[in-house]
XYZ file of C-alpha atoms in Angstrom:
367
model
C 87.897 79.092 84.262
C 84.953 77.708 82.555
C 81.436 77.706 84.256
C 80.325 74.561 86.099
C 77.402 73.039 84.211
C 74.939 72.434 85.266
C 74.933 74.936 88.165
C 72.204 76.066 90.528
C 73.704 77.466 93.676
C 71.051 78.705 96.127
C 71.949 82.063 97.987
C 70.498 81.364 101.311
C 72.389 84.083 103.462
C 73.365 87.660 102.916
C 75.228 90.219 104.932
C 76.429 93.648 104.202
C 77.949 96.622 106.079
C 78.450 99.916 104.260
C 78.323 103.601 104.482
C 74.682 103.785 103.524
C 73.259 100.859 105.730
C 74.894 98.602 108.419
C 72.758 95.551 107.380
C 72.034 94.193 104.004
C 68.291 95.005 103.987
C 68.837 98.855 104.749
C 71.968 99.041 102.631
C 70.182 97.675 99.464
C 67.207 99.591 100.035
C 69.516 102.686 100.081
C 71.299 101.551 96.928
C 67.948 101.108 95.054
C 66.942 104.539 96.168
C 70.219 106.124 95.050
C 71.215 107.313 98.433
C 74.861 108.413 98.863
C 76.803 109.940 101.865
C 80.243 111.117 100.675
C 82.455 113.061 103.121
C 85.798 114.646 103.106
C 88.694 112.289 103.969
C 91.745 113.439 106.029
C 93.827 113.517 102.857
C 94.468 116.830 100.973
C 95.456 117.676 97.319
C 96.512 120.966 95.766
C 93.913 122.931 93.837
C 95.442 125.365 91.192
C 92.039 127.065 90.814
C 92.189 128.939 94.140
C 95.839 128.028 95.089
C 94.793 126.202 98.114
C 94.568 122.491 99.246
C 91.369 120.610 99.316
C 90.171 117.479 100.948
C 89.640 114.365 98.743
C 86.020 113.187 98.879
C 85.288 109.418 99.764
C 83.067 107.192 101.540
C 84.527 106.235 105.060
C 82.591 104.310 107.508
C 82.798 107.059 110.113
C 82.054 105.963 113.679
C 82.554 102.237 112.598
C 86.167 101.739 111.360
C 87.738 104.597 113.214
C 90.928 103.471 114.790
C 91.224 100.258 112.912
C 93.849 99.397 110.338
C 95.451 96.530 108.602
C 94.400 93.036 109.941
C 92.155 94.526 112.629
C 90.364 96.612 110.191
C 89.584 93.723 107.870
C 88.605 91.395 110.643
C 86.409 93.976 112.066
C 84.525 94.882 108.679
C 84.178 91.175 107.839
C 82.880 90.212 111.262
C 80.245 92.976 110.909
C 79.023 91.459 107.508
C 79.108 87.955 108.922
C 77.174 88.848 111.930
C 74.548 90.497 109.591
C 74.507 87.233 107.451
C 73.879 85.166 110.548
C 70.899 87.346 111.537
C 69.541 87.333 107.936
C 69.748 83.699 107.488
C 68.664 82.855 111.084
C 71.712 80.868 111.590
C 73.243 79.631 114.786
C 76.869 80.321 115.163
C 77.153 77.603 117.718
C 75.732 74.726 115.435
C 79.083 72.856 115.137
C 77.788 70.270 112.585
C 76.532 73.018 110.210
C 79.659 74.952 110.215
C 81.817 71.871 110.014
C 80.499 71.167 106.624
C 81.025 74.740 105.398
C 83.917 76.191 103.608
C 85.197 79.744 103.957
C 86.453 82.040 101.089
C 87.336 85.623 101.922
C 88.035 88.075 99.130
C 90.547 90.836 99.541
C 92.743 93.059 97.376
C 96.491 93.037 97.424
C 97.663 95.780 99.944
C 97.889 99.204 98.357
C 101.062 100.579 99.863
C 104.023 102.491 98.450
C 106.717 100.143 99.634
C 106.588 96.634 98.048
C 108.122 95.002 101.125
C 105.537 96.513 103.304
C 102.744 95.354 100.994
C 104.167 91.705 100.995
C 104.408 91.555 104.828
C 100.865 92.743 105.127
C 99.666 90.215 102.487
C 101.500 87.387 104.303
C 99.759 88.512 107.572
C 96.361 88.534 105.998
C 96.985 85.258 104.403
C 97.985 83.696 107.659
C 95.560 85.157 110.096
C 92.492 86.822 108.460
C 90.275 83.791 107.978
C 91.366 82.198 111.336
C 90.739 85.406 113.107
C 87.304 85.802 111.494
C 86.222 82.325 112.421
C 87.513 82.542 115.979
C 85.851 85.900 116.569
C 82.547 84.440 115.567
C 82.945 81.151 117.048
C 82.295 79.229 113.947
C 83.535 75.580 113.658
C 84.950 75.859 110.201
C 87.860 73.576 109.786
C 91.286 75.379 108.897
C 91.568 73.026 105.904
C 88.384 74.804 104.494
C 89.455 78.404 104.960
C 90.967 80.253 101.964
C 91.879 83.690 101.146
C 91.306 85.081 97.713
C 93.433 88.149 97.138
C 92.260 89.086 93.620
C 90.919 92.510 93.996
C 87.476 93.211 92.334
C 87.225 89.688 90.872
C 87.936 88.108 94.331
C 84.200 87.148 95.163
C 83.105 85.810 91.760
C 86.414 83.907 91.722
C 85.533 82.468 95.131
C 82.044 81.661 93.949
C 83.541 79.654 91.074
C 85.771 77.668 93.569
C 82.735 77.223 95.811
C 80.612 75.700 92.912
C 83.483 73.247 92.178
C 83.794 72.261 95.949
C 80.117 71.787 96.138
C 79.732 69.802 93.022
C 82.480 67.397 94.094
C 81.085 66.917 97.532
C 83.972 68.322 99.409
C 81.697 70.567 101.597
C 77.847 71.187 101.880
C 77.846 74.894 101.645
C 80.198 77.711 101.122
C 80.581 81.123 103.110
C 82.005 83.781 100.647
C 82.835 87.187 101.960
C 84.532 90.217 100.320
C 86.176 92.995 102.394
C 88.148 96.018 101.386
C 89.043 99.595 102.377
C 90.558 102.275 100.165
C 90.250 105.101 102.687
C 93.312 104.629 104.872
C 96.361 106.960 104.637
C 98.563 104.276 102.786
C 95.836 103.473 100.325
C 95.073 107.264 99.621
C 98.791 107.931 99.084
C 98.995 104.801 96.732
C 95.899 105.884 94.734
C 97.088 109.471 94.393
C 100.596 108.346 93.345
C 98.942 106.323 90.608
C 96.653 109.304 89.690
C 93.513 107.248 90.289
C 91.735 109.637 92.705
C 88.868 111.948 91.831
C 90.058 115.433 92.826
C 89.230 118.997 91.914
C 92.141 118.673 89.377
C 91.178 115.389 88.088
C 87.449 114.843 87.778
C 87.871 111.395 86.060
C 88.852 109.165 88.946
C 87.525 106.941 91.675
C 86.070 107.882 95.066
C 87.448 105.549 97.671
C 85.125 103.567 99.878
C 85.132 100.633 102.276
C 82.701 97.854 102.921
C 82.327 94.064 103.609
C 79.603 91.709 102.299
C 78.976 88.002 102.754
C 77.003 85.349 100.982
C 76.051 81.764 101.906
C 75.947 79.344 99.129
C 74.694 75.739 98.912
C 73.032 73.420 96.533
C 69.262 73.734 95.862
C 68.865 70.232 97.364
C 70.515 71.182 100.576
C 68.630 74.394 100.861
C 65.394 72.484 100.443
C 66.551 69.818 102.876
C 67.126 72.394 105.724
C 63.943 74.426 104.546
C 66.114 77.663 103.796
C 64.528 80.214 101.742
C 66.780 81.300 98.777
C 67.337 84.924 98.025
C 68.278 83.963 94.548
C 70.229 81.309 92.497
C 73.638 81.588 90.908
C 73.397 79.637 87.595
C 76.552 80.425 85.830
C 80.064 81.927 86.650
C 83.014 82.692 84.347
C 86.499 83.965 85.298
C 88.973 84.909 82.799
C 92.585 85.889 83.100
C 94.171 88.447 80.577
C 96.778 87.260 78.112
C 100.415 87.633 79.108
C 100.787 90.552 76.649
C 97.643 92.442 77.695
C 98.482 95.289 75.347
C 97.666 93.058 72.423
C 94.135 92.419 73.776
C 91.519 94.751 72.212
C 89.809 96.792 75.009
C 86.824 95.133 76.463
C 87.161 91.851 74.432
C 87.987 89.700 77.561
C 85.173 91.314 79.467
C 82.740 90.787 76.455
C 83.815 87.017 76.335
C 83.062 86.515 80.130
C 79.579 88.224 79.874
C 78.602 86.390 76.782
C 79.770 82.971 78.191
C 77.725 83.598 81.445
C 74.691 84.727 79.646
C 74.689 81.968 77.100
C 71.861 80.008 78.435
C 69.654 83.136 79.502
C 66.898 84.017 77.088
C 66.778 87.597 78.750
C 69.070 89.697 80.967
C 67.006 92.251 82.825
C 69.704 94.126 84.727
C 73.528 94.375 84.748
C 75.382 95.174 87.887
C 79.123 96.168 87.389
C 81.940 97.993 89.112
C 82.328 101.220 87.144
C 83.939 103.656 89.594
C 84.560 106.799 87.603
C 87.891 105.712 86.158
C 88.207 106.271 82.409
C 89.930 102.887 81.726
C 87.053 100.980 83.392
C 84.403 103.087 81.268
C 86.374 102.359 78.165
C 86.498 98.641 78.851
C 82.828 98.480 79.706
C 81.856 100.735 76.638
C 83.817 98.649 73.995
C 82.506 95.345 75.631
C 78.810 96.679 75.444
C 79.192 97.371 71.752
C 80.208 93.821 71.146
C 77.193 92.209 72.778
C 74.598 94.950 73.176
C 72.736 93.793 69.926
C 72.427 90.203 70.995
C 68.667 89.372 71.908
C 69.333 88.608 75.725
C 70.546 92.234 76.357
C 67.939 94.136 74.608
C 66.543 96.771 76.910
C 68.800 95.790 79.747
C 69.113 98.143 82.804
C 72.490 99.051 84.170
C 73.255 99.606 87.780
C 76.642 101.027 89.204
C 76.668 100.698 93.057
C 79.912 102.669 93.174
C 77.844 105.808 92.592
C 76.500 105.439 95.980
C 79.309 103.662 97.919
C 82.503 104.648 96.049
C 84.993 102.015 94.969
C 84.630 99.114 97.417
C 87.312 97.010 95.896
C 87.172 93.246 96.769
C 83.816 93.770 98.452
C 82.046 94.879 95.335
C 81.283 91.505 93.845
C 79.497 90.376 96.910
C 77.599 93.766 97.136
C 76.408 93.300 93.412
C 75.112 89.689 94.185
C 73.461 90.910 97.339
C 71.774 93.887 95.651
C 70.546 91.566 92.737
C 68.857 89.274 95.124
C 67.279 91.950 97.401
C 65.986 93.561 94.227
C 64.529 90.432 93.159
C 62.737 90.070 96.472
C 61.544 93.673 96.919
C 60.636 94.632 93.200
C 58.652 91.923 91.399
C 58.843 94.115 88.209
C 62.703 93.922 88.175
C 62.777 90.716 86.028
C 64.049 87.370 86.553
C 67.738 87.457 85.623
C 70.620 89.741 86.525
C 74.251 89.676 85.503
C 76.998 90.739 87.669
C 80.591 91.555 86.322
C 83.862 92.580 87.832
C 87.132 93.557 86.468
C 90.426 93.609 88.620
C 93.310 95.943 88.155
C 95.210 93.049 86.959
C 92.954 92.892 83.979
C 91.140 89.652 85.028
C 87.479 89.728 84.467
C 84.565 87.694 86.067
C 80.916 87.439 85.470
C 77.935 85.680 87.016
C 74.275 85.004 86.230
C 71.750 85.332 89.033
C 68.222 84.187 88.720
C 65.038 85.017 90.813
C 64.250 82.244 93.382
C 60.489 82.519 92.588
C 59.346 82.436 96.117
C 56.927 84.691 97.895
C 58.430 86.629 100.836
C 57.711 89.794 102.760
C 61.287 90.077 104.057
């Protein structure tokens, strides 16, 4: 999917719930400070070193998601992020006219369960009810025709941003609400991750630490934001989503990711910070490292800073793209020395890649 040009989408609402902050302001402040709160999960693996079993470490939202699973968990987490967005953007959930002109995209991952039939059943349930239950719970007048699930894992949010840009450009809606929600800390998810040897354990130091989170963004045209006197937190000025070739083994490592990043950054004289979803897995590090070699000598990337939120949050799956965009915007607002442009990239387990360019809004705020 090629970037929409010209593009200048104002990000006028942010919401985030995570293990290191239950709202976007405190969570992003914690991310900038490098705060992390890992804890043992109720999942044990064998340790040959001392002939015992040890708990896998992760990033569960203890006290927030306890007792929730499946559809209920996703609705609960997404609702918390949406409530934070309403507060941050000073939006009225009962404003029928506002929400009728808004489209909703919710990014998720395909269920991580051992039995394929169980996964398909849960996926159908999420597709049929997640968006509708979220809208009903918050009382938003978003039309069912404007509700979409995007089950594309790590690339879900950036894919949704690309779809939102197209919808806004063609006047189908006036604004877009994009959410990402995911949890990797449930029993089924942990068993699936362990079976596929993806967990970081005492026996396997190269692997991911599972997390859970939800994040939300409100996007609209610059003209619409100005009309209603909304204060942008940043602007998305380019987005690129690429699917892998059918024979992915024939694709050199990192080439597709490099293409997405280079296309997104084509119009930027300088990229100050890159936010990506490195999570401790070797294959992701290899993809990123080889991609970086391909473009690191290009002028826009000289001296670029790199930020990996999974260091603090664990792997947050489909929520990661929205977290990265929110963190980029909040860093612009809170740190004038952080530069004017940031690049966000994501890579799904399927091999699909996505990248977005975010620019400072150049407004003074003490938020």
